[in-house]
JSON list of C-alpha atoms and ligand atoms in Angstrom, two decimals:
[
{"chain": "A", "resi": 1390, "resn": "MET", "atom": "CA", "xyz": [18.22, 17.65, 15.27]},
{"chain": "A", "resi": 1391, "resn": "THR", "atom": "CA", "xyz": [14.80, 18.47, 16.59]},
{"chain": "A", "resi": 1392, "resn": "GLN", "atom": "CA", "xyz": [14.08, 21.60, 14.54]},
{"chain": "A", "resi": 1393, "resn": "LEU", "atom": "CA", "xyz": [14.19, 21.94, 10.76]},
{"chain": "A", "resi": 1394, "resn": "HIS", "atom": "CA", "xyz": [13.32, 24.83, 8.46]},
{"chain": "A", "resi": 1395, "resn": "THR", "atom": "CA", "xyz": [12.13, 25.04, 4.87]},
{"chain": "A", "resi": 1396, "resn": "ASP", "atom": "CA", "xyz": [11.42, 28.21, 2.89]},
{"chain": "A", "resi": 1397, "resn": "ARG", "atom": "CA", "xyz": [7.94, 28.51, 4.39]},
{"chain": "A", "resi": 1398, "resn": "LEU", "atom": "CA", "xyz": [7.77, 26.08, 7.32]},
{"chain": "A", "resi": 1399, "resn": "THR", "atom": "CA", "xyz": [9.28, 25.22, 10.67]},
{"chain": "A", "resi": 1400, "resn": "LEU", "atom": "CA", "xyz": [9.33, 21.58, 11.79]},
{"chain": "A", "resi": 1401, "resn": "ARG", "atom": "CA", "xyz": [9.65, 21.56, 15.57]},
{"chain": "A", "resi": 1402, "resn": "ARG", "atom": "CA", "xyz": [8.86, 19.69, 18.79]},
{"chain": "A", "resi": 1403, "resn": "TRP", "atom": "CA", "xyz": [5.31, 19.96, 20.10]},
{"chain": "A", "resi": 1404, "resn": "ARG", "atom": "CA", "xyz": [4.08, 22.77, 22.36]},
{"chain": "A", "resi": 1405, "resn": "ASP", "atom": "CA", "xyz": [1.07, 22.91, 24.66]},
{"chain": "A", "resi": 1406, "resn": "SER", "atom": "CA", "xyz": [-0.40, 25.57, 22.37]},
{"chain": "A", "resi": 1407, "resn": "ASP", "atom": "CA", "xyz": [-0.52, 22.98, 19.54]},
{"chain": "A", "resi": 1408, "resn": "LEU", "atom": "CA", "xyz": [-2.96, 20.74, 21.41]},
{"chain": "A", "resi": 1409, "resn": "GLU", "atom": "CA", "xyz": [-6.04, 22.75, 20.59]},
{"chain": "A", "resi": 1410, "resn": "PRO", "atom": "CA", "xyz": [-5.50, 23.19, 16.82]},
{"chain": "A", "resi": 1411, "resn": "TRP", "atom": "CA", "xyz": [-4.30, 19.57, 16.64]},
{"chain": "A", "resi": 1412, "resn": "ALA", "atom": "CA", "xyz": [-7.53, 18.41, 18.31]},
{"chain": "A", "resi": 1413, "resn": "ALA", "atom": "CA", "xyz": [-9.58, 20.57, 15.93]},
{"chain": "A", "resi": 1414, "resn": "MET", "atom": "CA", "xyz": [-7.87, 18.88, 12.95]},
{"chain": "A", "resi": 1415, "resn": "ASN", "atom": "CA", "xyz": [-8.44, 15.46, 14.42]},
{"chain": "A", "resi": 1416, "resn": "ALA", "atom": "CA", "xyz": [-12.14, 16.24, 14.92]},
{"chain": "A", "resi": 1417, "resn": "ASP", "atom": "CA", "xyz": [-12.49, 17.06, 11.20]},
{"chain": "A", "resi": 1418, "resn": "PRO", "atom": "CA", "xyz": [-13.96, 14.01, 9.39]},
{"chain": "A", "resi": 1419, "resn": "GLU", "atom": "CA", "xyz": [-12.37, 15.09, 6.11]},
{"chain": "A", "resi": 1420, "resn": "VAL", "atom": "CA", "xyz": [-8.86, 15.16, 7.63]},
{"chain": "A", "resi": 1421, "resn": "ARG", "atom": "CA", "xyz": [-9.52, 11.75, 9.24]},
{"chain": "A", "resi": 1422, "resn": "ARG", "atom": "CA", "xyz": [-11.30, 10.23, 6.23]},
{"chain": "A", "resi": 1423, "resn": "HIS", "atom": "CA", "xyz": [-8.51, 7.76, 5.48]},
{"chain": "A", "resi": 1424, "resn": "LEU", "atom": "CA", "xyz": [-7.34, 7.43, 9.07]},
{"chain": "A", "resi": 1425, "resn": "GLY", "atom": "CA", "xyz": [-10.20, 5.76, 10.84]},
{"chain": "A", "resi": 1426, "resn": "GLY", "atom": "CA", "xyz": [-12.56, 8.58, 11.77]},
{"chain": "A", "resi": 1427, "resn": "PRO", "atom": "CA", "xyz": [-12.36, 11.60, 14.09]},
{"chain": "A", "resi": 1428, "resn": "LEU", "atom": "CA", "xyz": [-10.51, 11.52, 17.41]},
{"chain": "A", "resi": 1429, "resn": "THR", "atom": "CA", "xyz": [-11.78, 12.80, 20.74]},
{"chain": "A", "resi": 1430, "resn": "ARG", "atom": "CA", "xyz": [-9.83, 15.52, 22.53]},
{"chain": "A", "resi": 1431, "resn": "GLU", "atom": "CA", "xyz": [-8.40, 12.89, 24.90]},
{"chain": "A", "resi": 1432, "resn": "GLN", "atom": "CA", "xyz": [-7.25, 10.69, 22.03]},
{"chain": "A", "resi": 1433, "resn": "SER", "atom": "CA", "xyz": [-5.76, 13.68, 20.25]},
{"chain": "A", "resi": 1434, "resn": "ASP", "atom": "CA", "xyz": [-3.85, 14.85, 23.35]},
{"chain": "A", "resi": 1435, "resn": "ALA", "atom": "CA", "xyz": [-2.66, 11.29, 23.99]},
{"chain": "A", "resi": 1436, "resn": "SER", "atom": "CA", "xyz": [-1.23, 11.10, 20.48]},
{"chain": "A", "resi": 1437, "resn": "VAL", "atom": "CA", "xyz": [0.98, 14.12, 21.18]},
{"chain": "A", "resi": 1438, "resn": "ALA", "atom": "CA", "xyz": [2.18, 12.55, 24.42]},
{"chain": "A", "resi": 1439, "resn": "ARG", "atom": "CA", "xyz": [3.18, 9.46, 22.40]},
{"chain": "A", "resi": 1440, "resn": "PHE", "atom": "CA", "xyz": [4.95, 11.57, 19.76]},
{"chain": "A", "resi": 1441, "resn": "GLU", "atom": "CA", "xyz": [6.98, 13.37, 22.41]},
{"chain": "A", "resi": 1442, "resn": "ALA", "atom": "CA", "xyz": [7.84, 10.13, 24.21]},
{"chain": "A", "resi": 1443, "resn": "ASP", "atom": "CA", "xyz": [9.02, 8.67, 20.89]},
{"chain": "A", "resi": 1444, "resn": "TRP", "atom": "CA", "xyz": [11.22, 11.71, 20.31]},
{"chain": "A", "resi": 1445, "resn": "ASP", "atom": "CA", "xyz": [12.78, 11.38, 23.75]},
{"chain": "A", "resi": 1446, "resn": "ARG", "atom": "CA", "xyz": [13.35, 7.65, 23.35]},
{"chain": "A", "resi": 1447, "resn": "ARG", "atom": "CA", "xyz": [14.80, 7.45, 19.85]},
{"chain": "A", "resi": 1448, "resn": "GLY", "atom": "CA", "xyz": [15.60, 10.97, 18.62]},
{"chain": "A", "resi": 1449, "resn": "TYR", "atom": "CA", "xyz": [13.19, 11.15, 15.70]},
{"chain": "A", "resi": 1450, "resn": "GLY", "atom": "CA", "xyz": [9.44, 11.23, 15.21]},
{"chain": "A", "resi": 1451, "resn": "TRP", "atom": "CA", "xyz": [6.55, 13.41, 14.16]},
{"chain": "A", "resi": 1452, "resn": "TRP", "atom": "CA", "xyz": [7.38, 17.11, 14.04]},
{"chain": "A", "resi": 1453, "resn": "ALA", "atom": "CA", "xyz": [4.74, 19.77, 14.59]},
{"chain": "A", "resi": 1454, "resn": "LEU", "atom": "CA", "xyz": [4.52, 21.95, 11.47]},
{"chain": "A", "resi": 1455, "resn": "ALA", "atom": "CA", "xyz": [4.19, 25.73, 11.68]},
{"chain": "A", "resi": 1456, "resn": "VAL", "atom": "CA", "xyz": [4.14, 28.44, 9.02]},
{"chain": "A", "resi": 1457, "resn": "ARG", "atom": "CA", "xyz": [7.37, 30.39, 9.43]},
{"chain": "A", "resi": 1458, "resn": "ASP", "atom": "CA", "xyz": [5.94, 33.86, 8.77]},
{"chain": "A", "resi": 1459, "resn": "THR", "atom": "CA", "xyz": [3.01, 33.62, 11.17]},
{"chain": "A", "resi": 1460, "resn": "GLY", "atom": "CA", "xyz": [3.90, 30.79, 13.57]},
{"chain": "A", "resi": 1461, "resn": "GLU", "atom": "CA", "xyz": [0.52, 29.21, 12.83]},
{"chain": "A", "resi": 1462, "resn": "PHE", "atom": "CA", "xyz": [0.35, 25.48, 13.62]},
{"chain": "A", "resi": 1463, "resn": "ILE", "atom": "CA", "xyz": [-0.87, 23.57, 10.54]},
{"chain": "A", "resi": 1464, "resn": "GLY", "atom": "CA", "xyz": [-0.27, 19.87, 11.24]},
{"chain": "A", "resi": 1465, "resn": "PHE", "atom": "CA", "xyz": [2.52, 17.33, 11.31]},
{"chain": "A", "resi": 1466, "resn": "ALA", "atom": "CA", "xyz": [5.10, 15.52, 9.22]},
{"chain": "A", "resi": 1467, "resn": "GLY", "atom": "CA", "xyz": [7.88, 13.17, 10.13]},
{"chain": "A", "resi": 1468, "resn": "LEU", "atom": "CA", "xyz": [9.19, 9.67, 10.52]},
{"chain": "A", "resi": 1469, "resn": "ASP", "atom": "CA", "xyz": [8.03, 6.66, 12.50]},
{"chain": "A", "resi": 1470, "resn": "GLN", "atom": "CA", "xyz": [8.84, 3.03, 12.95]},
{"chain": "A", "resi": 1471, "resn": "VAL", "atom": "CA", "xyz": [6.40, 0.89, 10.96]},
{"chain": "A", "resi": 1472, "resn": "ASP", "atom": "CA", "xyz": [3.86, -0.63, 13.36]},
{"chain": "A", "resi": 1473, "resn": "GLU", "atom": "CA", "xyz": [4.34, -4.19, 14.47]},
{"chain": "A", "resi": 1474, "resn": "GLY", "atom": "CA", "xyz": [1.90, -6.46, 12.71]},
{"chain": "A", "resi": 1475, "resn": "MET", "atom": "CA", "xyz": [2.46, -4.83, 9.32]},
{"chain": "A", "resi": 1476, "resn": "PRO", "atom": "CA", "xyz": [3.74, -7.17, 6.60]},
{"chain": "A", "resi": 1477, "resn": "PHE", "atom": "CA", "xyz": [7.02, -5.19, 6.32]},
{"chain": "A", "resi": 1478, "resn": "THR", "atom": "CA", "xyz": [9.41, -3.41, 8.66]},
{"chain": "A", "resi": 1479, "resn": "GLY", "atom": "CA", "xyz": [11.32, -0.17, 8.43]},
{"chain": "A", "resi": 1480, "resn": "VAL", "atom": "CA", "xyz": [10.87, 3.56, 8.91]},
{"chain": "A", "resi": 1481, "resn": "GLU", "atom": "CA", "xyz": [7.94, 5.32, 7.31]},
{"chain": "A", "resi": 1482, "resn": "THR", "atom": "CA", "xyz": [7.26, 8.95, 6.55]},
{"chain": "A", "resi": 1483, "resn": "GLY", "atom": "CA", "xyz": [3.90, 10.71, 6.69]},
{"chain": "A", "resi": 1484, "resn": "TRP", "atom": "CA", "xyz": [2.02, 14.00, 6.90]},
{"chain": "A", "resi": 1485, "resn": "ARG", "atom": "CA", "xyz": [-1.28, 15.43, 8.04]},
{"chain": "A", "resi": 1486, "resn": "LEU", "atom": "CA", "xyz": [-2.50, 18.98, 7.53]},
{"chain": "A", "resi": 1487, "resn": "ALA", "atom": "CA", "xyz": [-5.46, 21.05, 8.71]},
{"chain": "A", "resi": 1488, "resn": "ARG", "atom": "CA", "xyz": [-7.83, 21.53, 5.80]},
{"chain": "A", "resi": 1489, "resn": "PRO", "atom": "CA", "xyz": [-7.12, 25.26, 5.20]},
{"chain": "A", "resi": 1490, "resn": "ALA", "atom": "CA", "xyz": [-3.44, 24.27, 4.75]},
{"chain": "A", "resi": 1491, "resn": "TRP", "atom": "CA", "xyz": [-4.18, 21.87, 1.87]},
{"chain": "A", "resi": 1492, "resn": "GLY", "atom": "CA", "xyz": [-3.36, 23.02, -1.65]},
{"chain": "A", "resi": 1493, "resn": "HIS", "atom": "CA", "xyz": [-0.29, 25.11, -0.81]},
{"chain": "A", "resi": 1494, "resn": "GLY", "atom": "CA", "xyz": [2.44, 22.54, -1.32]},
{"chain": "A", "resi": 1495, "resn": "TYR", "atom": "CA", "xyz": [3.20, 22.46, 2.43]},
{"chain": "A", "resi": 1496, "resn": "ALA", "atom": "CA", "xyz": [3.11, 18.66, 2.80]},
{"chain": "A", "resi": 1497, "resn": "THR", "atom": "CA", "xyz": [5.50, 18.18, -0.12]},
{"chain": "A", "resi": 1498, "resn": "GLU", "atom": "CA", "xyz": [7.82, 20.91, 1.16]},
{"chain": "A", "resi": 1499, "resn": "ALA", "atom": "CA", "xyz": [7.92, 19.42, 4.65]},
{"chain": "A", "resi": 1500, "resn": "ALA", "atom": "CA", "xyz": [8.33, 15.87, 3.35]},
{"chain": "A", "resi": 1501, "resn": "ARG", "atom": "CA", "xyz": [11.35, 16.74, 1.20]},
{"chain": "A", "resi": 1502, "resn": "THR", "atom": "CA", "xyz": [13.13, 18.06, 4.28]},
{"chain": "A", "resi": 1503, "resn": "VAL", "atom": "CA", "xyz": [12.05, 15.04, 6.31]},
{"chain": "A", "resi": 1504, "resn": "LEU", "atom": "CA", "xyz": [13.55, 12.70, 3.69]},
{"chain": "A", "resi": 1505, "resn": "ALA", "atom": "CA", "xyz": [16.79, 14.69, 3.58]},
{"chain": "A", "resi": 1506, "resn": "HIS", "atom": "CA", "xyz": [16.99, 14.44, 7.36]},
{"chain": "A", "resi": 1507, "resn": "GLY", "atom": "CA", "xyz": [16.21, 10.72, 7.33]},
{"chain": "A", "resi": 1508, "resn": "PHE", "atom": "CA", "xyz": [18.82, 9.87, 4.71]},
{"chain": "A", "resi": 1509, "resn": "GLY", "atom": "CA", "xyz": [21.41, 12.43, 5.82]},
{"chain": "A", "resi": 1510, "resn": "THR", "atom": "CA", "xyz": [21.38, 12.90, 9.58]},
{"chain": "A", "resi": 1511, "resn": "LEU", "atom": "CA", "xyz": [19.81, 9.56, 10.49]},
{"chain": "A", "resi": 1512, "resn": "GLY", "atom": "CA", "xyz": [21.58, 7.58, 7.75]},
{"chain": "A", "resi": 1513, "resn": "LEU", "atom": "CA", "xyz": [18.53, 5.48, 6.87]},
{"chain": "A", "resi": 1514, "resn": "PRO", "atom": "CA", "xyz": [18.98, 3.19, 3.83]},
{"chain": "A", "resi": 1515, "resn": "GLU", "atom": "CA", "xyz": [15.33, 3.40, 2.78]},
{"chain": "A", "resi": 1516, "resn": "ILE", "atom": "CA", "xyz": [12.12, 5.22, 3.75]},
{"chain": "A", "resi": 1517, "resn": "LEU", "atom": "CA", "xyz": [8.63, 3.79, 3.26]},
{"chain": "A", "resi": 1518, "resn": "ALA", "atom": "CA", "xyz": [5.21, 5.40, 3.07]},
{"chain": "A", "resi": 1519, "resn": "VAL", "atom": "CA", "xyz": [1.86, 3.72, 3.49]},
{"chain": "A", "resi": 1520, "resn": "THR", "atom": "CA", "xyz": [-1.67, 4.90, 2.88]},
{"chain": "A", "resi": 1521, "resn": "THR", "atom": "CA", "xyz": [-5.07, 3.61, 1.89]},
{"chain": "A", "resi": 1522, "resn": "ALA", "atom": "CA", "xyz": [-5.59, 2.82, -1.79]},
{"chain": "A", "resi": 1523, "resn": "GLY", "atom": "CA", "xyz": [-8.14, 5.64, -1.89]},
{"chain": "A", "resi": 1524, "resn": "ASN", "atom": "CA", "xyz": [-5.95, 8.38, -0.41]},
{"chain": "A", "resi": 1525, "resn": "LEU", "atom": "CA", "xyz": [-4.89, 9.88, -3.72]},
{"chain": "A", "resi": 1526, "resn": "ARG", "atom": "CA", "xyz": [-3.77, 13.21, -2.22]},
{"chain": "A", "resi": 1527, "resn": "SER", "atom": "CA", "xyz": [-1.29, 11.47, 0.03]},
{"chain": "A", "resi": 1528, "resn": "GLN", "atom": "CA", "xyz": [-0.10, 9.25, -2.82]},
{"chain": "A", "resi": 1529, "resn": "ALA", "atom": "CA", "xyz": [0.44, 12.42, -4.90]},
{"chain": "A", "resi": 1530, "resn": "VAL", "atom": "CA", "xyz": [2.74, 13.75, -2.16]},
{"chain": "A", "resi": 1531, "resn": "MET", "atom": "CA", "xyz": [4.64, 10.45, -2.23]},
{"chain": "A", "resi": 1532, "resn": "ARG", "atom": "CA", "xyz": [5.13, 10.71, -5.98]},
{"chain": "A", "resi": 1533, "resn": "ARG", "atom": "CA", "xyz": [6.14, 14.39, -5.83]},
{"chain": "A", "resi": 1534, "resn": "ILE", "atom": "CA", "xyz": [8.94, 13.61, -3.38]},
{"chain": "A", "resi": 1535, "resn": "GLY", "atom": "CA", "xyz": [10.24, 10.86, -5.64]},
{"chain": "A", "resi": 1536, "resn": "MET", "atom": "CA", "xyz": [8.79, 7.77, -3.98]},
{"chain": "A", "resi": 1537, "resn": "THR", "atom": "CA", "xyz": [7.77, 4.79, -6.10]},
{"chain": "A", "resi": 1538, "resn": "ARG", "atom": "CA", "xyz": [4.81, 2.53, -5.52]},
{"chain": "A", "resi": 1539, "resn": "ASP", "atom": "CA", "xyz": [5.77, -1.07, -4.83]},
{"chain": "A", "resi": 1540, "resn": "PRO", "atom": "CA", "xyz": [2.81, -3.06, -6.20]},
{"chain": "A", "resi": 1541, "resn": "ALA", "atom": "CA", "xyz": [4.13, -6.19, -4.51]},
{"chain": "A", "resi": 1542, "resn": "GLY", "atom": "CA", "xyz": [3.67, -4.31, -1.22]},
{"chain": "A", "resi": 1543, "resn": "ASP", "atom": "CA", "xyz": [-0.11, -3.82, -1.54]},
{"chain": "A", "resi": 1544, "resn": "PHE", "atom": "CA", "xyz": [-1.65, -5.21, 1.62]},
{"chain": "A", "resi": 1545, "resn": "ASP", "atom": "CA", "xyz": [-4.80, -5.35, 3.72]},
{"chain": "A", "resi": 1546, "resn": "ASP", "atom": "CA", "xyz": [-4.22, -3.52, 7.00]},
{"chain": "A", "resi": 1547, "resn": "PRO", "atom": "CA", "xyz": [-4.98, -6.15, 9.62]},
{"chain": "A", "resi": 1548, "resn": "SER", "atom": "CA", "xyz": [-5.92, -3.46, 12.16]},
{"chain": "A", "resi": 1549, "resn": "ALA", "atom": "CA", "xyz": [-8.50, -1.79, 9.87]},
{"chain": "A", "resi": 1550, "resn": "PRO", "atom": "CA", "xyz": [-12.19, -2.73, 9.80]},
{"chain": "A", "resi": 1551, "resn": "GLU", "atom": "CA", "xyz": [-13.73, -4.16, 6.62]},
{"chain": "A", "resi": 1552, "resn": "GLY", "atom": "CA", "xyz": [-14.27, -1.29, 4.15]},
{"chain": "A", "resi": 1553, "resn": "PRO", "atom": "CA", "xyz": [-12.31, 1.44, 2.40]},
{"chain": "A", "resi": 1554, "resn": "LEU", "atom": "CA", "xyz": [-9.56, 1.62, 5.04]},
{"chain": "A", "resi": 1555, "resn": "ARG", "atom": "CA", "xyz": [-8.55, -2.00, 4.52]},
{"chain": "A", "resi": 1556, "resn": "ALA", "atom": "CA", "xyz": [-6.70, -1.90, 1.17]},
{"chain": "A", "resi": 1557, "resn": "ASN", "atom": "CA", "xyz": [-3.36, -0.14, 1.56]},
{"chain": "A", "resi": 1558, "resn": "VAL", "atom": "CA", "xyz": [-0.53, 0.73, -0.79]},
{"chain": "A", "resi": 1559, "resn": "LEU", "atom": "CA", "xyz": [3.19, 0.89, -0.09]},
{"chain": "A", "resi": 1560, "resn": "PHE", "atom": "CA", "xyz": [5.65, 3.42, -1.52]},
{"chain": "A", "resi": 1561, "resn": "ARG", "atom": "CA", "xyz": [9.43, 3.30, -1.17]},
{"chain": "A", "resi": 1562, "resn": "ILE", "atom": "CA", "xyz": [12.49, 5.44, -1.74]},
{"chain": "A", "resi": 1563, "resn": "SER", "atom": "CA", "xyz": [16.10, 4.37, -1.19]},
{"chain": "A", "resi": 1564, "resn": "ARG", "atom": "CA", "xyz": [18.91, 6.69, -0.17]},
{"chain": "A", "resi": 1565, "resn": "GLY", "atom": "CA", "xyz": [20.52, 6.14, -3.58]},
{"chain": "A", "resi": 1566, "resn": "ASP", "atom": "CA", "xyz": [17.34, 7.09, -5.44]},
{"chain": "A", "resi": 1567, "resn": "ALA", "atom": "CA", "xyz": [16.93, 10.20, -3.29]},
{"chain": "A", "resi": 1568, "resn": "ARG", "atom": "CA", "xyz": [20.53, 11.26, -4.06]},
{"chain": "A", "resi": 1569, "resn": "ARG", "atom": "CA", "xyz": [19.99, 10.90, -7.81]},
{"chain": "A", "resi": 1570, "resn": "GLN", "atom": "CA", "xyz": [17.05, 13.33, -7.82]},
{"chain": "B", "resi": 1739, "resn": "COA", "atom": "C1", "xyz": [-2.35, 14.27, 2.47]},
{"chain": "B", "resi": 1739, "resn": "COA", "atom": "C2", "xyz": [-2.33, 15.79, 2.55]},
{"chain": "B", "resi": 1739, "resn": "COA", "atom": "C3", "xyz": [-1.27, 16.26, 3.55]},
{"chain": "B", "resi": 1739, "resn": "COA", "atom": "C4", "xyz": [-2.01, 16.33, 1.15]},
{"chain": "B", "resi": 1739, "resn": "COA", "atom": "O1", "xyz": [-2.18, 17.73, 1.13]},
{"chain": "B", "resi": 1739, "resn": "COA", "atom": "P1", "xyz": [-2.05, 18.53, -0.25]},
{"chain": "B", "resi": 1739, "resn": "COA", "atom": "O2", "xyz": [-2.38, 19.94, 0.03]},
{"chain": "B", "resi": 1739, "resn": "COA", "atom": "O3", "xyz": [-2.80, 17.80, -1.32]},
{"chain": "B", "resi": 1739, "resn": "COA", "atom": "O4", "xyz": [-0.49, 18.34, -0.62]},
{"chain": "B", "resi": 1739, "resn": "COA", "atom": "P2", "xyz": [0.63, 19.48, -0.66]},
{"chain": "B", "resi": 1739, "resn": "COA", "atom": "O5", "xyz": [0.67, 20.19, 0.63]},
{"chain": "B", "resi": 1739, "resn": "COA", "atom": "O6", "xyz": [1.86, 18.84, -1.15]},
{"chain": "B", "resi": 1739, "resn": "COA", "atom": "O7", "xyz": [0.06, 20.51, -1.73]},
{"chain": "B", "resi": 1739, "resn": "COA", "atom": "C5", "xyz": [-0.03, 20.16, -3.10]},
{"chain": "B", "resi": 1739, "resn": "COA", "atom": "C6", "xyz": [-1.05, 21.03, -3.77]},
{"chain": "B", "resi": 1739, "resn": "COA", "atom": "O8", "xyz": [-0.75, 22.42, -3.51]},
{"chain": "B", "resi": 1739, "resn": "COA", "atom": "C7", "xyz": [-0.65, 23.13, -4.76]},
{"chain": "B", "resi": 1739, "resn": "COA", "atom": "N1", "xyz": [0.24, 24.29, -4.53]},
{"chain": "B", "resi": 1739, "resn": "COA", "atom": "C8", "xyz": [-0.21, 25.56, -4.35]},
{"chain": "B", "resi": 1739, "resn": "COA", "atom": "N2", "xyz": [0.83, 26.38, -4.09]},
{"chain": "B", "resi": 1739, "resn": "COA", "atom": "C9", "xyz": [1.94, 25.63, -4.15]},
{"chain": "B", "resi": 1739, "resn": "COA", "atom": "C10", "xyz": [3.32, 25.94, -3.98]},
{"chain": "B", "resi": 1739, "resn": "COA", "atom": "N3", "xyz": [3.74, 27.18, -3.69]},
{"chain": "B", "resi": 1739, "resn": "COA", "atom": "N4", "xyz": [4.21, 24.94, -4.07]},
{"chain": "B", "resi": 1739, "resn": "COA", "atom": "C11", "xyz": [3.81, 23.69, -4.34]},
{"chain": "B", "resi": 1739, "resn": "COA", "atom": "N5", "xyz": [2.50, 23.34, -4.52]},
{"chain": "B", "resi": 1739, "resn": "COA", "atom": "C12", "xyz": [1.57, 24.32, -4.41]},
{"chain": "B", "resi": 1739, "resn": "COA", "atom": "C13", "xyz": [-0.19, 22.08, -5.73]},
{"chain": "B", "resi": 1739, "resn": "COA", "atom": "O9", "xyz": [-0.44, 22.45, -7.06]},
{"chain": "B", "resi": 1739, "resn": "COA", "atom": "C14", "xyz": [-1.05, 20.89, -5.30]},
{"chain": "B", "resi": 1739, "resn": "COA", "atom": "O10", "xyz": [-2.35, 21.10, -5.72]},
{"chain": "B", "resi": 1739, "resn": "COA", "atom": "P3", "xyz": [-3.29, 19.93, -6.35]},
{"chain": "B", "resi": 1739, "resn": "COA", "atom": "O11", "xyz": [-3.61, 19.00, -5.20]},
{"chain": "B", "resi": 1739, "resn": "COA", "atom": "O12", "xyz": [-4.46, 20.65, -6.84]},
{"chain": "B", "resi": 1739, "resn": "COA", "atom": "O13", "xyz": [-2.47, 19.25, -7.38]},
{"chain": "B", "resi": 1739, "resn": "COA", "atom": "C15", "xyz": [-3.73, 16.33, 3.00]},
{"chain": "B", "resi": 1739, "resn": "COA", "atom": "O14", "xyz": [-4.69, 15.96, 2.04]},
{"chain": "B", "resi": 1739, "resn": "COA", "atom": "C16", "xyz": [-4.15, 15.79, 4.38]},
{"chain": "B", "resi": 1739, "resn": "COA", "atom": "O15", "xyz": [-3.71, 16.29, 5.40]},
{"chain": "B", "resi": 1739, "resn": "COA", "atom": "N6", "xyz": [-5.04, 14.78, 4.36]},
{"chain": "B", "resi": 1739, "resn": "COA", "atom": "C17", "xyz": [-5.59, 14.24, 5.60]},
{"chain": "B", "resi": 1739, "resn": "COA", "atom": "C18", "xyz": [-4.59, 13.45, 6.41]},
{"chain": "B", "resi": 1739, "resn": "COA", "atom": "C19", "xyz": [-4.03, 12.29, 5.62]},
{"chain": "B", "resi": 1739, "resn": "COA", "atom": "O16", "xyz": [-4.76, 11.56, 4.97]},
{"chain": "B", "resi": 1739, "resn": "COA", "atom": "N7", "xyz": [-2.71, 12.16, 5.71]},
{"chain": "B", "resi": 1739, "resn": "COA", "atom": "C20", "xyz": [-1.99, 11.11, 5.02]},
{"chain": "B", "resi": 1739, "resn": "COA", "atom": "C21", "xyz": [-2.13, 9.84, 5.72]},
{"chain": "B", "resi": 1739, "resn": "COA", "atom": "S1", "xyz": [-1.15, 8.59, 4.93]}
]
């Protein structure tokens, strides 16, 4: 299923018209604060090409997020294979919103639907989420959707430079735990 709907959002495949607002988000240092700094337009466009290739190859990935009423593009949410080189394997969820879209509950709303899709349609046994120790907003989304921090999973991201991006935390939710909520 490549398109999902929530009360206020559409999760859909990427369109050419998303490239510009996506690049604007990725040029915003606040949006990229925990992600390794702003991206150039080329890097931003290349990320969408990778997302779409992932979708074609394996049938899941990062959805573009749009507000249902207006069609406005506001960011992404979805599922991805944990990068090689991480100290654990599995499928992770994540989210990224343009700054004006923060504080509306959109990430949580999208993420709940992403989890339901991951456990239901894709039949995943467990979904992980990873972020820097300092990214409290993202960790709050994880908690709101019922994920639990696994303190044994704390790790230093080997691909991050020395500094605040190094220390990372791991959250988990199993299909059983999601069902019980
Ligand atoms: C991480 C990120 C998506 C979180 O965004 P967010 O706006 O804090 O999270 P939500 O969309 O779930 O919104 C929750 C907030 O909306 C508020 N809210 C307002 N209206 C709401 C509604 N109708 N329903 C639910 N919540 C609502 C909540 O009270 C909460 O506010 P609070 O932060 O003051 O407690 C955002 O900070 C971001 O894009 N950061 C940069 C990219 C990034 O770091 N991504 C994660 C990488 S791991």
